[in-house]
Coordinates of C-alpha atoms and ligand atoms in Angstrom, one line a residue:
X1 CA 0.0 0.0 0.0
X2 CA 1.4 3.8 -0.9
X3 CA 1.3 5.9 1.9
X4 CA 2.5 10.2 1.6
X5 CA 2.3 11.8 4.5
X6 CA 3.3 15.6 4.3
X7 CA 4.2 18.3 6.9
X8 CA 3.6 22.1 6.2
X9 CA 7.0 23.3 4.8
X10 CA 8.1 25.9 6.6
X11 CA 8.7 29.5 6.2
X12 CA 12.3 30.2 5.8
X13 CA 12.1 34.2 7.5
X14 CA 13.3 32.5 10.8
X15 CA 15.1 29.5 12.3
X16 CA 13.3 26.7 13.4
X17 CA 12.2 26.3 16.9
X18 CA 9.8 23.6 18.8
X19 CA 6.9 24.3 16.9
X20 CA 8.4 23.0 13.9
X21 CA 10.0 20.2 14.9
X22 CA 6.8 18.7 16.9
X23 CA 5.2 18.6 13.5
X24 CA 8.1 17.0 11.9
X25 CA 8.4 14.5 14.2
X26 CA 4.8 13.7 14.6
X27 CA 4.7 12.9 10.7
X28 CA 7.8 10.8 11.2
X29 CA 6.2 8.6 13.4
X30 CA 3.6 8.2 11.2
X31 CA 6.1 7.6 8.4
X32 CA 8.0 5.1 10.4
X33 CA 5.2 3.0 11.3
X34 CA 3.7 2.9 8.1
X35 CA 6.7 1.2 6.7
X36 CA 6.8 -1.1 9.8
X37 CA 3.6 -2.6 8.5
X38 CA 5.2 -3.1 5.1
X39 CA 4.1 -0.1 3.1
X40 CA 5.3 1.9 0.3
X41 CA 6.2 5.4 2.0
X42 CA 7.0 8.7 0.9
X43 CA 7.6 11.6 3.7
X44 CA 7.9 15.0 2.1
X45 CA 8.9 18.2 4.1
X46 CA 10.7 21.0 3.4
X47 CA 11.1 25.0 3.1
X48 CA 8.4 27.4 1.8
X49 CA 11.1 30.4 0.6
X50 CA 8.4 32.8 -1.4
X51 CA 6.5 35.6 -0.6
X52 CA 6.0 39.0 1.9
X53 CA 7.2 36.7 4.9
X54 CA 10.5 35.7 3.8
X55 CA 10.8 39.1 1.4
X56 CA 10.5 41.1 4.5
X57 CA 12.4 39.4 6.6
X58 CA 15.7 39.8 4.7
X59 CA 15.0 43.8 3.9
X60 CA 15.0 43.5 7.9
X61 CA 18.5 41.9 7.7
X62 CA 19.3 44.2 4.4
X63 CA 20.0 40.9 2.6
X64 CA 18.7 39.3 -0.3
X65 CA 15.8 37.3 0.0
X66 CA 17.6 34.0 -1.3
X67 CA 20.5 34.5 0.8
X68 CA 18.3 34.2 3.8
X69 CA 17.0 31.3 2.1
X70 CA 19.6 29.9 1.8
X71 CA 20.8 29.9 5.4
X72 CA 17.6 29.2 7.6
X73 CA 16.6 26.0 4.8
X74 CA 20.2 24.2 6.0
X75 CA 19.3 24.9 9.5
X76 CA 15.8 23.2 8.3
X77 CA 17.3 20.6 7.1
X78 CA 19.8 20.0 9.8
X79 CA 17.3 20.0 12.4
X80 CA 15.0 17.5 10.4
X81 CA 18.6 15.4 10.4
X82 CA 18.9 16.2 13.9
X83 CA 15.4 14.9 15.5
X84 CA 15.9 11.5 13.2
X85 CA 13.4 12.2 10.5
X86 CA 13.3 10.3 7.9
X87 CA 11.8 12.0 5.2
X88 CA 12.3 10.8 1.8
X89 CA 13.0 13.9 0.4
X90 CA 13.2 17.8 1.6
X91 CA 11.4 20.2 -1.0
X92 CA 12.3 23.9 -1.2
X93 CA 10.3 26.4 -2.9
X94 CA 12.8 28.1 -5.1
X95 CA 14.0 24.7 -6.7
X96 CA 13.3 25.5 -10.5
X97 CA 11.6 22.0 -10.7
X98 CA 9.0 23.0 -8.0
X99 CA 8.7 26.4 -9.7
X100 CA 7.9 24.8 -13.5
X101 CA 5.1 22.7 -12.0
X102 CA 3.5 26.2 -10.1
X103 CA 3.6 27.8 -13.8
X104 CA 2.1 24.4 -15.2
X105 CA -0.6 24.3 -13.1
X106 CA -1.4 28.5 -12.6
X107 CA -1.4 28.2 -16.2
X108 CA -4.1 24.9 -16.4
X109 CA -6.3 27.1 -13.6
X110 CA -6.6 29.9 -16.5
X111 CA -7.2 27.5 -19.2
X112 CA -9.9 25.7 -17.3
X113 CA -11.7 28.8 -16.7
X114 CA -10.9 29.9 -13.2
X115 CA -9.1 32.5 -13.2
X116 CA -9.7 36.7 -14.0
X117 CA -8.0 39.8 -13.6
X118 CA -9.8 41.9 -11.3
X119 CA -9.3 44.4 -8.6
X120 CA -8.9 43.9 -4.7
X121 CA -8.9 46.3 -1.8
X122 CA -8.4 45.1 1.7
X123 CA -7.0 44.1 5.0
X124 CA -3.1 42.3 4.1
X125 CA -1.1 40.7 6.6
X126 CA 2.1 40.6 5.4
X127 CA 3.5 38.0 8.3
X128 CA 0.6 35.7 7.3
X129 CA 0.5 36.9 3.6
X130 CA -3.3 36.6 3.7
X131 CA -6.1 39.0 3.1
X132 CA -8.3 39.2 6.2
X133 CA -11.9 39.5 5.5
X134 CA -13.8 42.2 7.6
X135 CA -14.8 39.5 10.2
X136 CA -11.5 38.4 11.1
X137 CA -9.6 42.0 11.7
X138 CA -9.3 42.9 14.8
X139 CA -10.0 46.1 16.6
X140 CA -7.6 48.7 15.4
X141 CA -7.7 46.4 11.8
X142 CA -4.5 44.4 13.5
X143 CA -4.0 40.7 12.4
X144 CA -6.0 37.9 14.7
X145 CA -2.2 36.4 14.7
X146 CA 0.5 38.5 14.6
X147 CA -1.4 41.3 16.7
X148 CA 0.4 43.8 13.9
X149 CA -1.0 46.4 11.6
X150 CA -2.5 45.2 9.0
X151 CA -1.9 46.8 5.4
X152 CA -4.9 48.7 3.4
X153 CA -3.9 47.5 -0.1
X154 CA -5.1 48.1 -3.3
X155 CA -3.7 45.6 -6.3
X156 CA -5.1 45.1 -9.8
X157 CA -3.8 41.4 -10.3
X158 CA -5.4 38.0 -11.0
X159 CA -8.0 36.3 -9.4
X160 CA -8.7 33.0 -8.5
X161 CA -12.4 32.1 -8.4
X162 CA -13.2 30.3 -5.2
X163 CA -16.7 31.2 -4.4
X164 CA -17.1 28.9 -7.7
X165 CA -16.0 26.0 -5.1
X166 CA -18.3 26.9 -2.3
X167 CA -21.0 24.0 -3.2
X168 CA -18.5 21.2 -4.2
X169 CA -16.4 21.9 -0.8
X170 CA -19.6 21.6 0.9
X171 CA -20.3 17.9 -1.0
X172 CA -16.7 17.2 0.3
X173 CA -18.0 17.6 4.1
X174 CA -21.1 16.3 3.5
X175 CA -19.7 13.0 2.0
X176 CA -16.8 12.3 4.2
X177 CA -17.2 14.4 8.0
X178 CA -13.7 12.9 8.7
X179 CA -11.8 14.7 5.8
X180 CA -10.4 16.6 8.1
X181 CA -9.9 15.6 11.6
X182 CA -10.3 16.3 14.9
X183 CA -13.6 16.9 14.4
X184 CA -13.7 20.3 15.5
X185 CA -11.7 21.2 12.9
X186 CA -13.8 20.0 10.6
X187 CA -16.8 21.8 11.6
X188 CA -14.7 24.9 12.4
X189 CA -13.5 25.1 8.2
X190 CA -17.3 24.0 6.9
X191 CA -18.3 26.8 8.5
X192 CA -15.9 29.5 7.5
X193 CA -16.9 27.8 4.0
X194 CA -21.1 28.2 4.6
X195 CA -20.1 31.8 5.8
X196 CA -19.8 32.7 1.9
X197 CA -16.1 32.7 -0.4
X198 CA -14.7 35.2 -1.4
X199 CA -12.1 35.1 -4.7
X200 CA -8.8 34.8 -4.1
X201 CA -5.8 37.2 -5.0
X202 CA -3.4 34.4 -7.3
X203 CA -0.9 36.8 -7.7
X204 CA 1.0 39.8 -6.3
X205 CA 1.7 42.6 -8.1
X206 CA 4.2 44.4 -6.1
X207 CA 6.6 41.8 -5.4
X208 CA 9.4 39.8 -7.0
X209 CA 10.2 37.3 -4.8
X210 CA 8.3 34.4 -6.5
X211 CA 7.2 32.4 -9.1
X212 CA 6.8 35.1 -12.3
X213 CA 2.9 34.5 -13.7
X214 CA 3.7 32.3 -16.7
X215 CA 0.7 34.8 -19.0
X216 CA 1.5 38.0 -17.4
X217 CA 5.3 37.9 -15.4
X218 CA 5.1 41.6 -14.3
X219 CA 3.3 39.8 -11.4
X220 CA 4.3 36.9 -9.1
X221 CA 1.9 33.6 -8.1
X222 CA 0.2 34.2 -4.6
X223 CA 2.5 32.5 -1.9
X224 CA 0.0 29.9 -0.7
X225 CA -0.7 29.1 -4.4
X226 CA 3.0 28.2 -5.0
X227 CA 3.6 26.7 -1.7
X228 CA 0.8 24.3 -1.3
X229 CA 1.8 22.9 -4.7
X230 CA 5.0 22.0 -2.9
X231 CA 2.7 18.4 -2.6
X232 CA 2.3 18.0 -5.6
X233 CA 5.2 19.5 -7.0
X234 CA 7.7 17.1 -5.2
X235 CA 6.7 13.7 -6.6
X236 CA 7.6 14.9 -9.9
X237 CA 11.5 15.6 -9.3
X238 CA 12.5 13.8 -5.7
X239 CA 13.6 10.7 -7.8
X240 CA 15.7 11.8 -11.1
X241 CA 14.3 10.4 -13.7
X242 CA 11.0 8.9 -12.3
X243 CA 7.6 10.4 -11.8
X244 CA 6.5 9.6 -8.5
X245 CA 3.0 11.0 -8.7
X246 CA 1.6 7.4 -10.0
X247 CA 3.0 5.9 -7.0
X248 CA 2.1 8.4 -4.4
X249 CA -0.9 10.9 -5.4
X250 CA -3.3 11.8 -3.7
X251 CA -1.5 12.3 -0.5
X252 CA -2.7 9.9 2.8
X253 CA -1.9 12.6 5.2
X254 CA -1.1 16.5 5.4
X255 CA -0.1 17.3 8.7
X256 CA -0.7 21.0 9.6
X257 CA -1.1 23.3 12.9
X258 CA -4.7 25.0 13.8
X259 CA -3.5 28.4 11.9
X260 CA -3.3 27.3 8.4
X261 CA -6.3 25.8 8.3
X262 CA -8.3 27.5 5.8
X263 CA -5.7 27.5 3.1
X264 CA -5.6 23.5 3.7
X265 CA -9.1 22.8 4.3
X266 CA -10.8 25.0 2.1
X267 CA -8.5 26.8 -0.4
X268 CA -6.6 23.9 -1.5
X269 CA -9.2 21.1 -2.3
X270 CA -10.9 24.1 -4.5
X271 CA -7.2 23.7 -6.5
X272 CA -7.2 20.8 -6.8
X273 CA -11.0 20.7 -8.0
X274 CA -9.9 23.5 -10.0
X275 CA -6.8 21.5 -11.8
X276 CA -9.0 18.2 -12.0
X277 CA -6.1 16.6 -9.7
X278 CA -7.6 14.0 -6.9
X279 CA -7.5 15.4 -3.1
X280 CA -5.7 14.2 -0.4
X281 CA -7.4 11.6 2.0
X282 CA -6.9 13.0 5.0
X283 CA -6.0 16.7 6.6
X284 CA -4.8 16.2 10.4
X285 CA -4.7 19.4 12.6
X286 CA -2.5 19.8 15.5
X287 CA -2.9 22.3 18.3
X288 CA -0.1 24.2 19.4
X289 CA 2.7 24.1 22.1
X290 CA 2.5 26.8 24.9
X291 CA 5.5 27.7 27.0
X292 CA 4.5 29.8 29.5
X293 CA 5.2 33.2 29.2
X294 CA 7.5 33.9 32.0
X295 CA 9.6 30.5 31.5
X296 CA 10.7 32.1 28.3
X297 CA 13.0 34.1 30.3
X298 CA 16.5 33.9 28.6
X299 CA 18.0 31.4 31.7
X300 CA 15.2 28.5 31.0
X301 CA 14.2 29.3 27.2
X302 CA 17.5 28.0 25.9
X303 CA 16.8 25.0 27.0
X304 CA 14.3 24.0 25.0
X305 CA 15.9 25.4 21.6
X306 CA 15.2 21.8 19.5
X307 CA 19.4 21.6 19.6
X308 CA 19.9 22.4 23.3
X309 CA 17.3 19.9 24.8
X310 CA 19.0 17.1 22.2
X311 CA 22.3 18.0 23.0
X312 CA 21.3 17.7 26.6
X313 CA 19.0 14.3 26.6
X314 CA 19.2 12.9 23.2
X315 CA 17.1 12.8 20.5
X316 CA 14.4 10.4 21.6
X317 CA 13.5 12.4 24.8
X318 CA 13.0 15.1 22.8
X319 CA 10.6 13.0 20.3
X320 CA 9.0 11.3 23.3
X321 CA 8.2 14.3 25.3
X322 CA 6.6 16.1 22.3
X323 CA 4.3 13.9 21.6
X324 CA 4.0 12.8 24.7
X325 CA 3.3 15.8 26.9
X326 CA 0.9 17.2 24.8
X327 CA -2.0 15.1 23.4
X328 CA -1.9 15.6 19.7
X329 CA -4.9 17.6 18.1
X330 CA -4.9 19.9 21.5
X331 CA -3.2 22.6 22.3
X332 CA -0.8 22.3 25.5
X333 CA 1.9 23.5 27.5
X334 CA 5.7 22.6 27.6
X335 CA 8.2 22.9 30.1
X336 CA 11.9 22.6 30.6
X337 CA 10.4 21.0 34.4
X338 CA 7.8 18.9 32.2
X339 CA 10.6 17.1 30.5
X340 CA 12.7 16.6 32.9
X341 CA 10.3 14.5 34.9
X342 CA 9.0 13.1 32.5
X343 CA 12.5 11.8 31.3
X344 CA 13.1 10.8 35.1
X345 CA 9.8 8.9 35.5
X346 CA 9.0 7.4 32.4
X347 CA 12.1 7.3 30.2
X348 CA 14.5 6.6 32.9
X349 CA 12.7 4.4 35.0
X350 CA 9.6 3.0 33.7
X351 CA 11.3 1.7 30.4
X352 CA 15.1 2.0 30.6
X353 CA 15.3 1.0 34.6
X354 CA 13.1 -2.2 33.4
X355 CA 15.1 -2.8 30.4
X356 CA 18.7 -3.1 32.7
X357 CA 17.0 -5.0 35.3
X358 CA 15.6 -7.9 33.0
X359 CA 18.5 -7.7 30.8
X360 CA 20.8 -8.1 33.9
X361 CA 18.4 -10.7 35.7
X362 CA 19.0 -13.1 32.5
X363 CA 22.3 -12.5 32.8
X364 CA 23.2 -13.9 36.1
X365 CA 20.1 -16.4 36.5
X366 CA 20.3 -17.8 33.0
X367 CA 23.6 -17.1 31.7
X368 CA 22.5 -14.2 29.1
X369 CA 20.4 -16.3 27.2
X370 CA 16.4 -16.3 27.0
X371 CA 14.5 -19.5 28.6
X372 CA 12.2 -20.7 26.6
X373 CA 8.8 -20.6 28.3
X374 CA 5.1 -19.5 28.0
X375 CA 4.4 -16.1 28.6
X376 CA 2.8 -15.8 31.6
X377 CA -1.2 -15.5 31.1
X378 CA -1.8 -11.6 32.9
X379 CA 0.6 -10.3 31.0
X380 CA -0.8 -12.1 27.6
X381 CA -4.1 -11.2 28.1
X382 CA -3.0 -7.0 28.8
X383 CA -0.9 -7.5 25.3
X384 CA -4.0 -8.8 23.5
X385 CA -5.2 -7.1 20.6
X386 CA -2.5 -4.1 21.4
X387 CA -0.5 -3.8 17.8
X388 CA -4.4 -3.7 16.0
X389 CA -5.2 -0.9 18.5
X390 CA -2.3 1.1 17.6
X391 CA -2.5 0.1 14.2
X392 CA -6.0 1.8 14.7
X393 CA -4.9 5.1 16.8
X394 CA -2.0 5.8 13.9
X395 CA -5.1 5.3 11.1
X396 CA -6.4 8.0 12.9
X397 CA -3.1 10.3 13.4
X398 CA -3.2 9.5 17.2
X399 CA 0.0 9.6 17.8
X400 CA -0.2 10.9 21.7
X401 CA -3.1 8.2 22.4
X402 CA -0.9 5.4 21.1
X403 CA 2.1 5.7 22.8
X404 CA -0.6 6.3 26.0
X405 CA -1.3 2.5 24.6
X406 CA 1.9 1.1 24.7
X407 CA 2.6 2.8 28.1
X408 CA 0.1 1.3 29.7
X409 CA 1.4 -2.4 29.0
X410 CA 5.0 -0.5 30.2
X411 CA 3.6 0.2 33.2
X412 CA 2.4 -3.2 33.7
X413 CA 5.4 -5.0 33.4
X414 CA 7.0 -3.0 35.7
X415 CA 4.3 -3.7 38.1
X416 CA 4.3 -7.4 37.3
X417 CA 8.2 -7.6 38.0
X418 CA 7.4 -6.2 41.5
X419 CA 4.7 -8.4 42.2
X420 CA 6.8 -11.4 41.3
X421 CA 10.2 -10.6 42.5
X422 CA 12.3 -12.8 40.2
X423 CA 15.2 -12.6 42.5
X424 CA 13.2 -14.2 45.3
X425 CA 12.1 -16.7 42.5
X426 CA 15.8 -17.3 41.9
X427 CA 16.7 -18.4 45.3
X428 CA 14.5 -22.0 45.1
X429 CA 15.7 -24.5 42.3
X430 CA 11.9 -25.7 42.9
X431 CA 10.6 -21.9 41.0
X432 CA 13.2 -22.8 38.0
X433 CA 9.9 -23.2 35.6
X434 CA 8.3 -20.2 37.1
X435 CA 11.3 -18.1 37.0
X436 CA 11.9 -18.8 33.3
X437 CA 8.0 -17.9 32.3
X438 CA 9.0 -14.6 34.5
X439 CA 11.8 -14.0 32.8
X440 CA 10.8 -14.8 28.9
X441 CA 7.7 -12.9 29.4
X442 CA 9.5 -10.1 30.4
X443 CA 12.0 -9.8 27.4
X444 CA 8.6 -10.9 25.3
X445 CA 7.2 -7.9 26.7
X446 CA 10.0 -5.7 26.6
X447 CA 10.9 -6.6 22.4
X448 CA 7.0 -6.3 21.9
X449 CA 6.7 -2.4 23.6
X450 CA 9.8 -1.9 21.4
X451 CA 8.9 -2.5 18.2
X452 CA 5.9 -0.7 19.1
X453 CA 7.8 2.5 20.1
X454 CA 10.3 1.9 17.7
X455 CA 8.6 5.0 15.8
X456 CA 8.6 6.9 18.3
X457 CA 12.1 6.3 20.0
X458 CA 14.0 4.6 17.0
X459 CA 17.5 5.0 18.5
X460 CA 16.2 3.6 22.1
X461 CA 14.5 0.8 20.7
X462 CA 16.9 0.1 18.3
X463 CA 19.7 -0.2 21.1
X464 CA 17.0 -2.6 23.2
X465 CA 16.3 -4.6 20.4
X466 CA 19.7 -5.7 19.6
X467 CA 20.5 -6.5 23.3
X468 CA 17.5 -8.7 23.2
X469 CA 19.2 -10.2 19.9
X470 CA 16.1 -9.6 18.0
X471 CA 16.3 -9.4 14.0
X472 CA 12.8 -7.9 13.4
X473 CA 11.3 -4.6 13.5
X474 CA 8.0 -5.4 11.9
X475 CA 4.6 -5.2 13.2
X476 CA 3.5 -8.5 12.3
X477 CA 5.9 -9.8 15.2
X478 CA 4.7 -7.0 17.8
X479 CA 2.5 -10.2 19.4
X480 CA 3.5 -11.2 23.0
X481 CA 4.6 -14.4 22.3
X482 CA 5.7 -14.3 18.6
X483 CA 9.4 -14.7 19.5
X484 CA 10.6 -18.0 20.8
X485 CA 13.5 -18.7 24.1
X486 CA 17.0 -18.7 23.2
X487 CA 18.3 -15.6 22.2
X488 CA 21.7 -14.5 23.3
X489 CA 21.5 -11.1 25.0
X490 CA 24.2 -8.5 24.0
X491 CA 25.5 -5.3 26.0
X492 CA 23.1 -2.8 26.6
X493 CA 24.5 -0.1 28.4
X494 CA 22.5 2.6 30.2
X495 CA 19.5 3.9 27.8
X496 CA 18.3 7.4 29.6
X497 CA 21.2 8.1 31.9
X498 CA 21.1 10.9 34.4
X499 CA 21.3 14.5 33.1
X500 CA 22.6 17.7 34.7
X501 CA 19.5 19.8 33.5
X502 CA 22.0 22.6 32.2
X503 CA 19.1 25.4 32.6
X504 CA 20.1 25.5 36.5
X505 CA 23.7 25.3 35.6
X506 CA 23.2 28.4 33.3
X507 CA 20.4 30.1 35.7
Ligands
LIG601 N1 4.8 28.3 5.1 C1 3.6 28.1 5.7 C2 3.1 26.7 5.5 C3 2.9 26.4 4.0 S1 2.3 24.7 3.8 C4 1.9 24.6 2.2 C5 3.8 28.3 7.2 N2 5.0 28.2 7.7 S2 5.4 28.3 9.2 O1 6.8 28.3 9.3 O2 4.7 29.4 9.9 O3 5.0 26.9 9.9 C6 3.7 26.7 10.4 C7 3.7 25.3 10.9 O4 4.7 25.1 11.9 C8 2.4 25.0 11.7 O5 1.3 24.6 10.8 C9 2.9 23.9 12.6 O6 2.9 22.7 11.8 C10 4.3 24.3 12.9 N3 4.2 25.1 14.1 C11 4.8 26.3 14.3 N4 4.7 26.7 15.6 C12 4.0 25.9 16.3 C13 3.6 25.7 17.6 N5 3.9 26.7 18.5 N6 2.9 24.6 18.0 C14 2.6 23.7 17.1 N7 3.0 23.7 15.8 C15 3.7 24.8 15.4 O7 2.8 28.5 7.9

C-alpha cells in the first residue's frame, strides 16, 4: 500500500524552533510506522522560501531574500537530520523543478476557466501573507495572529475564483465528515466555507520574490498558491528520472497546525477541483505548544531550543516528550520541568530501569540467554489485541493516544516484575519453571513495547532490540509471544542516563 504523509514546509524568515520540529516528528512517526507494516512510504517536508514573509524578513536583515534562504533551509534541514526524521525527500520552494510545475498548473487554472484579472482592496497581513476578510480583523484592523497592523492594499492582479468552489467543498464535508480531523476542525472550516467565499488574489503585483505569472510575469503567483503545490510538486522531481506522482498521489496525510487551516481545508481542495487533480485523503490538525510566558525568560528558554534539549538528553527524549506531553490535536503547554520529569519517571525508569533490570536478571540467573517458556497468562491477556489498537490510533493520526497504549502495558510490566520478584524466585531451584515464564515474558514484553515504540524512539528501541538479539522490527511480530527462548542477550548499556539539567547550571 502507498502511503504520503506531508508536513507544512516551513517558512524560511526565521530559524526553526519547537513548533516545527513537533510537527516534523509527529509525521515521522507516522512515516515510520507505516513502513513497519510493510508499506510503500513517501515523507515530504521541506522549506516554503516565497513571498512577503521571507521578502521582508531579509530587507529587515538588508539581505537578499535567497541568501536568507539559503541559510535558515540548511538549519531546516539539519534539524530534520537532527530529530531522526526520515523524510524521503526535503522540498524547497525556489527549486526551478517545484517552480515549473506552479507555472504548469497556474497556467491549467486559467485554461480551465478559473481564473480573472480583477481588482482587490483590503486588509493584508504581510507575516501571514493573507487578506483578512472584515470578520477576522481585529480592533484597530490588527491581524488575529501576529497582533500587527494590517496593510490597506489596493492591487489590480489575477484572481482565483473560489466562491465557484463553495458547493462542491460543501459535497466534500457532507460526503466524508472525517476529511479533516479532529472533528472540530472540521466543523470549524465547513463553516468559515457556509459563511460565503470570497475570490482569491493568485498573484502579487508588487513583489518579485516568487514564481513570475507564466501569461502576465510583471506579477508573481500568490505564496499559498506556490507553496501548497509543494505536494504535488515534489513527486515529480525527488527521484531523477522517475515520476512519482503514479506511485504516491493523492497524499494519505497532510499534517498542519490549527493556523493554516483555511488555506488547507478549504483553499486547497478548491485547487485541486480547480486542476481536475484527486485530493488528499486526509487533513490532520495539530494544536499548538504553549511555554509559559514567564519560563521564556533567557536562563530556561534556551533549554528548549530543539538543539539544546538534544544536545542535553538525546534525540528520543525530545521525540518522546513532544508527543507525549501534549495530546496531539490539542493545544498544550511545555516545560523545561515537564521534560525533565518526565524523562526521570518514564524514560528513565519505567522503560530503561526495566530494560537493565531484565537484561541483567537473564544475565546472572540464565547465563544471558532467553529461557524458553510461555508467557505468563496476565501479561498475555494485557498485550492482547495491542498492535491492532495502535494500528488503529495511527489510522487516525493518534499519535499521543498510542504511545498512552503502549505505556500502559510498560507500566504493567514493571508492576508485574514487583509483584513477582524474580530474585526471590531465583533463590528455590523448585521456582526454575516459574522463574523462566518470569523471565521470557519479560523480554517478550520488553521486544513487543519496542517494536511498538520503535517510531517513536527509534535509537532507544533500536539499542534494546539488539540487546535482546532480536532481528525484526515489523509489526507482524509486535505479538506477546511471537518470538521463541533462546536468544543471546548483547550489552546494553544505560538507555536514559542521568542528566545535569544545564538550565540551572546556566540560571
Ligand atoms: N509556510 C507556511 C506553510 C505552508 S504549507 C503549504 C507556514 N509556515 S510556518 O513556518 O509558519 O510553519 C507553520 C507550521 O509550523 C504550523 O502549521 C505547525 O505545523 C508548525 N508550528 C509552528 N509553531 C508551532 C507551535 N507553537 N505549535 C505547534 N506547531 C507549530 O505556515
Amino acid at each position: 500500500m502507498p502511503y504520503y504523509v506531508t508536513t507544512p514546509i516551513y517558512y524560511v524568515n526565521g530559524e526553526p524552533h519547537l513548533g516545527h520540529v513537533y510537527t516534523t516528528v509527529a509525521a515521522d512517526v507516522l512515516a515510520r510506522h507505516m513502513r513497519q507494516r510493510g508499506d510503500d512510504v513517501f515523507f515530504l517536508t521541506g522549506t516554503d522560501e516565497h513571498g512577503e514573509p521571507v521578502a521582508q524578513a531579509a530587507e529587515r536583515e538588508g539581505i537578499a531574500p535567497r541568501e536568507l534562504a539559503e541559510r535558515n533551509a540548511e538549519r531546516f534541514k539539519e534539524v530534520a537530520r537532527r530529530v531522526n526524521a526520515t523524510n524521503d525527500f526535503f522540498i524547497r520552494t525556489s527549486d526551478p523543478e517545484h517552480e515549473a510545475v506552479v507555472a504548469e498548473i497556474a497556467t491549467r487554472l486559467k485554461d480551465n476557466g478559473h481564473v480573472y484579472k480583477g481588482f482587490y482592496e483590503g486588509w493584508y497581513c504581510p507575516r501571514c501573507a493573507d487578506f483578512k476578510s472584515e470578520n477576522e480583523v481585529l480592533d484597530g484592523n490588527r491581524c488575529p495572529i501576529h497582533l500587527i497592523d494590517l496593510d490597506r492594499e489596493q492591487e489590480e492582479n489575477w484572481f482565483f475564483r473560489l466562491s465557484a468552489f463553495q458547493e462542491p467543498l460543501e459535497k466534500l464535508y457532507a460526503d466524508d465528515p472525517e476529511w479533516v480531523l479532529p472533528r472540530s476542525r472540521s466543523n470549524e472550516a465547513l463553516s468559515f466555507i457556509e459563511g460565503g467565499l470570497n475570490d482569491l488574489s493568485l498573484s502579487r503585483a508588487r513583489l518579485s520574490w516568487g514564481v513570475p505569472v507564466p501569461w502576465d510575469p510583471e506579477q508573481v503567483i500568490y505564496v499559498w498558491i506556490d507553496a501548497l503545490l509543494n505536494y504535488y510538486s515534489a513527486l515529480t522531481y525527488a527521484r531523477e528520472g522517475e515520476d512519482l506522482r503514479e506511485r504516491f498521489w493523492p497524499p494519505s496525510v497532510h499534517l498542519i497546525a490549527k493556523d493554516i487551516l483555511k488555506f488547507h481545508a478549504v483553499i486547497w481542495p478548491a485547487m485541486l477541483m480547480a486542476a481536475e487533480l484527486e485530493l488528499p485523503r486526509k487533513l490532520f490538525i495539530h494544536g499548538y505548544l504553549l511555554m509559559d510566558e514567564h519560563k521564556m525568560s533567557k536562563s530556561l528558554g534556551n533549554v528548549l531550543d530543539p538543539f539544546e534539549v538534544m544536545d542535553l538528553y538525546g534525540t528520543d527524549a525530545l521525540r518522546y516528550y513532544l508527543l507525549r506531553e501534549v495530546a496531539f490535536g490539542q493545544d498544550g503547554s511545555i516545560s523545561p520541568e515537564g521534560f525533565e520529569q518526565r524523562y526521570v519517571s518514564e524514560l528513565a525508569n519505567d522503560y530503561g530501569n526495566l530494560a537493565s533490570r531484565t537484561l541483567a536478571m537473564i544475565g546472572k540467573y540464565r547465563d544471558g540467554v532467553v529461557p524458553d517458556a510461555e508467557p505468563v497468562a496476565e501479561i498475555a491477556a494485557q498485550f492482547d489485541g495491542l498492535v491492532d489498537t495502535v494500528r488503529e490510533r495511527i489510522d487516525r493520526v493518534e499519535v499521543s493516544a498510542a504511545l498512552e497504549d503502549v505505556w500502559e502495558r510498560m507500566r504493567g510490566l514493571n508492576r508485574f516484575v514487583t509483584e513477582r520478584e524474580p530474585w526471590r524466585l531465583a533463590k528455590d531451584e523448585a521456582n526454575a519453571e516459574e522463574l523462566d515464564q518470569v523471565l521470557y515474558t519479560l523480554a517478550e514484553g520488553l521486544r513487543v513495547v519496542s517494536v511498538l515504540l520503535h517510531p517513536w524512539v527509534p535509537e532507544t528501541a533500536e539499542r534494546l532490540l539488539a540487546a535482546l538479539g532480536q532481528e525484526s522490527r515489523s509489526l507482524d511480530t509486535a505479538v506477546l509471544g511471537a518470538a521463541s527462548g533462546g536468544a543471546q542477550l548483547g550489552e546494553l548499556g544505560q538507555l536514559f542516563p542521568r542528566v545535569e539539567p544545564k538550565a540551572e547550571a546556566t540560571a
